[in-house]
CSV table of C-alpha atoms in Angstrom, one decimal:
chain,number,residue,atom,x,y,z
A,1,GLY,CA,0.1,0.1,0.0
A,2,ALA,CA,1.0,4.1,-0.2
A,3,VAL,CA,3.0,5.1,2.2
A,4,VAL,CA,3.3,8.3,1.4
A,5,SER,CA,-0.2,9.7,1.2
A,6,GLN,CA,-1.2,14.2,0.4
A,7,HIS,CA,-4.0,16.1,1.0
A,8,PRO,CA,-5.7,17.2,-0.9
A,9,SER,CA,-5.3,15.7,-4.2
A,10,TRP,CA,-6.3,18.7,-6.1
A,11,VAL,CA,-7.1,22.1,-5.1
A,12,ILE,CA,-8.8,24.9,-7.5
A,13,CYS,CA,-8.6,28.0,-5.8
A,14,LYS,CA,-8.4,32.1,-6.7
A,15,SER,CA,-6.0,33.9,-8.1
A,16,GLY,CA,-3.8,36.1,-4.6
A,17,THR,CA,-4.6,33.1,-1.9
A,18,SER,CA,-2.9,30.7,-0.6
A,19,VAL,CA,-3.2,26.9,-0.7
A,20,LYS,CA,-1.9,24.8,2.0
A,21,ILE,CA,-0.7,21.0,0.8
A,22,GLU,CA,-0.2,18.1,2.8
A,23,CYS,CA,2.0,14.9,3.0
A,24,ARG,CA,2.1,12.3,5.2
A,25,SER,CA,4.8,9.8,5.4
A,26,LEU,CA,2.5,6.5,7.0
A,27,ASP,CA,5.1,4.3,7.8
A,28,PHE,CA,7.6,5.5,9.2
A,29,GLN,CA,9.6,8.5,10.3
A,30,ALA,CA,10.7,11.1,8.0
A,31,THR,CA,13.1,13.7,8.8
A,32,THR,CA,13.6,14.9,5.3
A,33,MET,CA,10.7,14.2,3.1
A,34,PHE,CA,11.1,16.3,-0.7
A,35,TRP,CA,9.2,18.7,-2.9
A,36,TYR,CA,8.9,18.5,-6.8
A,37,ARG,CA,7.0,20.4,-9.1
A,38,GLN,CA,5.8,18.4,-12.8
A,39,PHE,CA,4.7,20.8,-15.5
A,40,PRO,CA,2.1,18.9,-18.2
A,41,LYS,CA,4.9,17.0,-20.3
A,42,GLN,CA,8.0,17.7,-17.9
A,43,SER,CA,9.7,16.6,-16.0
A,44,LEU,CA,9.5,16.7,-11.9
A,45,MET,CA,11.7,19.0,-10.8
A,46,LEU,CA,12.7,19.6,-6.8
A,47,MET,CA,12.1,22.2,-5.2
A,48,ALA,CA,12.9,22.0,-1.6
A,49,THR,CA,14.1,19.6,0.8
A,50,SER,CA,11.6,19.4,3.8
A,51,ASN,CA,14.3,19.2,7.0
A,52,GLU,CA,12.8,18.3,10.5
A,53,GLY,CA,13.6,21.2,12.8
A,54,SER,CA,15.1,23.4,10.9
A,55,LYS,CA,14.7,25.3,7.0
A,56,ALA,CA,13.5,23.6,4.2
A,57,THR,CA,16.7,24.4,2.1
A,58,TYR,CA,15.4,25.4,-1.5
A,59,GLU,CA,16.5,24.7,-5.5
A,60,GLN,CA,18.6,27.8,-7.2
A,61,GLY,CA,15.6,30.0,-9.0
A,62,VAL,CA,12.6,28.2,-6.5
A,63,GLU,CA,10.7,32.1,-4.8
A,64,LYS,CA,11.7,30.4,-0.8
A,65,ASP,CA,8.5,33.4,0.4
A,66,LYS,CA,6.1,32.1,-2.5
A,67,PHE,CA,7.2,28.4,-1.3
A,68,LEU,CA,6.2,28.3,2.5
A,69,ILE,CA,7.4,24.5,3.4
A,70,ASN,CA,7.0,22.9,6.8
A,71,HIS,CA,8.1,20.4,8.7
A,72,ALA,CA,6.0,20.4,11.2
A,73,SER,CA,6.6,16.6,11.9
A,74,LEU,CA,8.6,13.3,11.7
A,75,THR,CA,5.2,12.3,9.5
A,76,LEU,CA,3.7,15.7,8.1
A,77,SER,CA,6.0,18.1,5.6
A,78,THR,CA,3.2,20.9,4.4
A,79,LEU,CA,4.1,23.0,1.1
A,80,THR,CA,1.7,26.9,1.3
A,81,VAL,CA,2.0,28.4,-2.0
A,82,THR,CA,1.6,31.8,-0.9
A,83,SER,CA,-0.7,34.5,-3.0
A,84,ALA,CA,-0.5,32.0,-6.3
A,85,HIS,CA,-1.5,32.9,-9.4
A,86,PRO,CA,-2.5,31.2,-12.9
A,87,GLU,CA,1.1,30.2,-13.5
A,88,ASP,CA,1.4,28.3,-9.8
A,89,SER,CA,-1.0,25.7,-11.4
A,90,SER,CA,0.9,22.8,-11.7
A,91,PHE,CA,1.0,19.4,-9.9
A,92,TYR,CA,3.4,19.3,-7.1
A,93,ILE,CA,4.2,16.0,-5.3
A,94,CYS,CA,5.9,15.2,-2.1
A,95,SER,CA,8.8,12.3,-1.2
A,96,ARG,CA,10.4,10.8,1.2
A,97,PRO,CA,13.8,8.5,1.0
A,98,LYS,CA,12.8,5.1,1.9
A,99,LEU,CA,14.4,4.9,5.1
A,100,GLY,CA,13.5,8.2,7.1
A,101,GLY,CA,16.4,10.4,6.6
A,102,ILE,CA,19.6,8.8,6.3
A,103,GLY,CA,21.6,10.3,3.9
A,104,SER,CA,23.3,7.7,2.5
A,105,SER,CA,19.3,6.1,1.1
A,106,TYR,CA,18.3,9.9,-0.4
A,107,ASN,CA,18.9,7.7,-3.8
A,108,GLU,CA,15.1,5.7,-3.4
A,109,GLN,CA,11.8,7.6,-3.1
A,110,PHE,CA,9.2,6.7,-2.3
A,111,PHE,CA,6.7,8.9,-3.6
A,112,GLY,CA,3.7,11.2,-3.1
A,113,PRO,CA,0.2,10.3,-5.7
A,114,GLY,CA,0.4,14.4,-6.0
A,115,THR,CA,-1.8,17.3,-5.8
A,116,ARG,CA,-3.2,19.6,-9.0
A,117,LEU,CA,-3.0,23.1,-8.4
A,118,THR,CA,-5.1,25.2,-11.0
A,119,VAL,CA,-4.8,29.1,-10.0
A,120,LEU,CA,-8.4,30.7,-11.5
B,1,GLY,CA,25.8,19.8,-14.9
B,2,ASN,CA,23.6,17.0,-14.7
B,3,SER,CA,21.4,15.8,-16.6
B,4,VAL,CA,19.0,12.7,-17.7
B,5,THR,CA,17.2,12.7,-21.5
B,6,GLN,CA,14.8,10.9,-22.8
B,7,MET,CA,12.7,9.1,-26.0
B,8,GLU,CA,10.0,11.7,-26.4
B,9,GLY,CA,6.5,9.7,-26.2
B,10,PRO,CA,4.1,9.3,-26.6
B,11,VAL,CA,4.9,5.5,-27.2
B,12,THR,CA,1.8,3.1,-28.9
B,13,LEU,CA,3.2,-0.7,-29.0
B,14,SER,CA,0.7,-3.8,-29.4
B,15,GLU,CA,0.2,-6.3,-26.8
B,16,GLU,CA,3.4,-8.9,-27.2
B,17,ALA,CA,5.1,-6.0,-29.1
B,18,PHE,CA,9.7,-5.4,-27.8
B,19,LEU,CA,9.7,-2.7,-26.2
B,20,THR,CA,13.1,0.2,-26.0
B,21,ILE,CA,12.8,3.7,-24.0
B,22,ASN,CA,16.5,4.8,-24.4
B,23,CYS,CA,17.4,7.4,-22.3
B,24,THR,CA,20.6,9.0,-21.6
B,25,TYR,CA,22.9,11.4,-19.1
B,26,THR,CA,25.3,13.6,-18.2
B,27,ALA,CA,27.4,13.7,-15.1
B,28,THR,CA,29.7,14.3,-12.8
B,29,GLY,CA,31.2,10.9,-11.3
B,30,TYR,CA,29.2,7.9,-11.0
B,31,PRO,CA,25.4,8.4,-10.6
B,32,SER,CA,22.8,5.8,-9.4
B,33,LEU,CA,21.4,5.4,-12.0
B,34,PHE,CA,16.7,4.2,-11.6
B,35,TRP,CA,13.9,4.0,-13.9
B,36,TYR,CA,10.1,4.9,-12.4
B,37,VAL,CA,6.9,4.7,-13.2
B,38,GLN,CA,3.3,6.4,-13.1
B,39,TYR,CA,0.6,4.2,-13.4
B,40,PRO,CA,-2.5,6.6,-14.0
B,41,GLY,CA,-4.1,7.6,-10.9
B,42,GLU,CA,-1.1,6.5,-9.0
B,43,GLY,CA,2.4,7.9,-7.1
B,44,LEU,CA,6.0,6.8,-9.3
B,45,GLN,CA,7.4,4.5,-8.3
B,46,LEU,CA,10.6,2.7,-8.4
B,47,LEU,CA,10.6,0.0,-11.4
B,48,LEU,CA,14.5,-0.6,-11.8
B,49,LYS,CA,18.1,0.7,-10.5
B,50,ALA,CA,21.2,0.3,-11.5
B,51,THR,CA,24.5,1.7,-9.1
B,52,LYS,CA,27.2,1.2,-10.8
B,53,ALA,CA,28.4,0.1,-14.0
B,54,ASP,CA,27.8,-3.1,-16.0
B,55,ASP,CA,24.8,-3.6,-14.0
B,56,LYS,CA,21.8,-4.6,-14.6
B,57,GLY,CA,18.8,-3.9,-12.8
B,58,SER,CA,15.6,-5.4,-13.7
B,59,ASN,CA,11.5,-6.2,-12.8
B,60,LYS,CA,9.1,-7.2,-13.9
B,61,GLY,CA,9.8,-8.0,-16.9
B,62,PHE,CA,12.0,-4.7,-17.4
B,63,GLU,CA,15.9,-4.5,-18.0
B,64,ALA,CA,18.0,-1.7,-17.9
B,65,THR,CA,21.9,-1.8,-18.4
B,66,TYR,CA,23.7,0.4,-16.5
B,67,ARG,CA,25.9,1.4,-20.4
B,68,LYS,CA,28.7,4.0,-18.9
B,69,GLU,CA,30.8,4.5,-21.7
B,70,THR,CA,27.8,5.4,-24.0
B,71,THR,CA,26.2,7.1,-20.8
B,72,SER,CA,23.0,5.4,-20.9
B,73,PHE,CA,20.1,2.9,-19.5
B,74,HIS,CA,17.9,2.1,-22.2
B,75,LEU,CA,14.8,0.0,-20.5
B,76,GLU,CA,14.1,-2.6,-22.8
B,77,LYS,CA,11.2,-5.0,-21.9
B,78,GLY,CA,10.4,-8.5,-24.6
B,79,SER,CA,6.8,-8.6,-24.4
B,80,VAL,CA,5.0,-5.7,-23.0
B,81,GLN,CA,0.8,-5.7,-21.5
B,82,VAL,CA,-1.9,-3.6,-21.7
B,83,SER,CA,-0.8,-3.4,-17.9
B,84,ASP,CA,2.7,-1.8,-19.2
B,85,SER,CA,0.5,1.3,-19.6
B,86,ALA,CA,2.3,4.3,-17.6
B,87,VAL,CA,4.8,6.8,-17.8
B,88,TYR,CA,8.3,5.6,-17.8
B,89,PHE,CA,10.8,8.2,-15.8
B,90,CYS,CA,14.0,7.6,-16.2
B,91,ALA,CA,16.8,9.6,-13.5
B,92,LEU,CA,19.6,9.0,-12.0
B,93,PHE,CA,20.7,10.3,-8.0
B,94,SER,CA,24.0,12.5,-7.8
B,95,ALA,CA,24.8,15.3,-5.1
B,96,SER,CA,21.9,14.8,-2.7
B,97,LYS,CA,19.0,14.4,-6.3
B,98,ILE,CA,16.6,13.4,-8.1
B,99,ILE,CA,17.5,14.6,-11.5
B,100,PHE,CA,14.6,13.1,-13.8
B,101,GLY,CA,14.2,13.6,-17.5
B,102,SER,CA,10.7,14.5,-18.8
B,103,GLY,CA,8.9,11.4,-18.9
B,104,THR,CA,7.3,8.9,-22.0
B,105,ARG,CA,4.1,7.9,-21.7
B,106,LEU,CA,3.3,4.1,-23.0
B,107,SER,CA,0.0,3.0,-24.8
B,108,ILE,CA,0.3,-1.0,-24.9
B,109,ARG,CA,-3.0,-1.8,-27.3
B,110,PRO,CA,-4.9,-4.6,-26.8
């Protein structure tokens, strides 16, 4: 069964509002989780690494103030898209390392089913 | 920088046909290589992996060989089934990150 869940699976919001997406590790505590963005017919792009107990690490070009990440507990990371605009419409996917957060096992990850965000 | 290039889709085949999805990579050092699969409505799943040159990853009848000399990791299956219809992503792991190719949508006709 699934080991990573996301909520909601899809969301439609008005431009200018904020949207929170939850990512839960269902079977293992994860000190590290990852957030990806997938554009239509394109690859997954790593946005940031979510770290429990410390600030998230953002990839180059990702706006920290727009995409707020909070690793609230060892089983929950949230991504908040603030002041959303139509160009933020995308498929957002989270993942966790196979063994929860040990650096040597980042190479195998379990992915959530994704959240489709549509900003009108 | 590191990157992964895979053949564009969509690819449509008849059941029991032979499948090849090409994947090449650019990376410093010796990255681990992966194929992930995304079935309709589901999250990405690891299909197979190879961690060093000449390793062959295999799973569910799919195979891919880590070719350092050609920097390739082509996915093959001898006889595809309708249930193999999905999007396939080639990926590499380097510097604590997974870098994905653009994905190839595979459709299998009965």
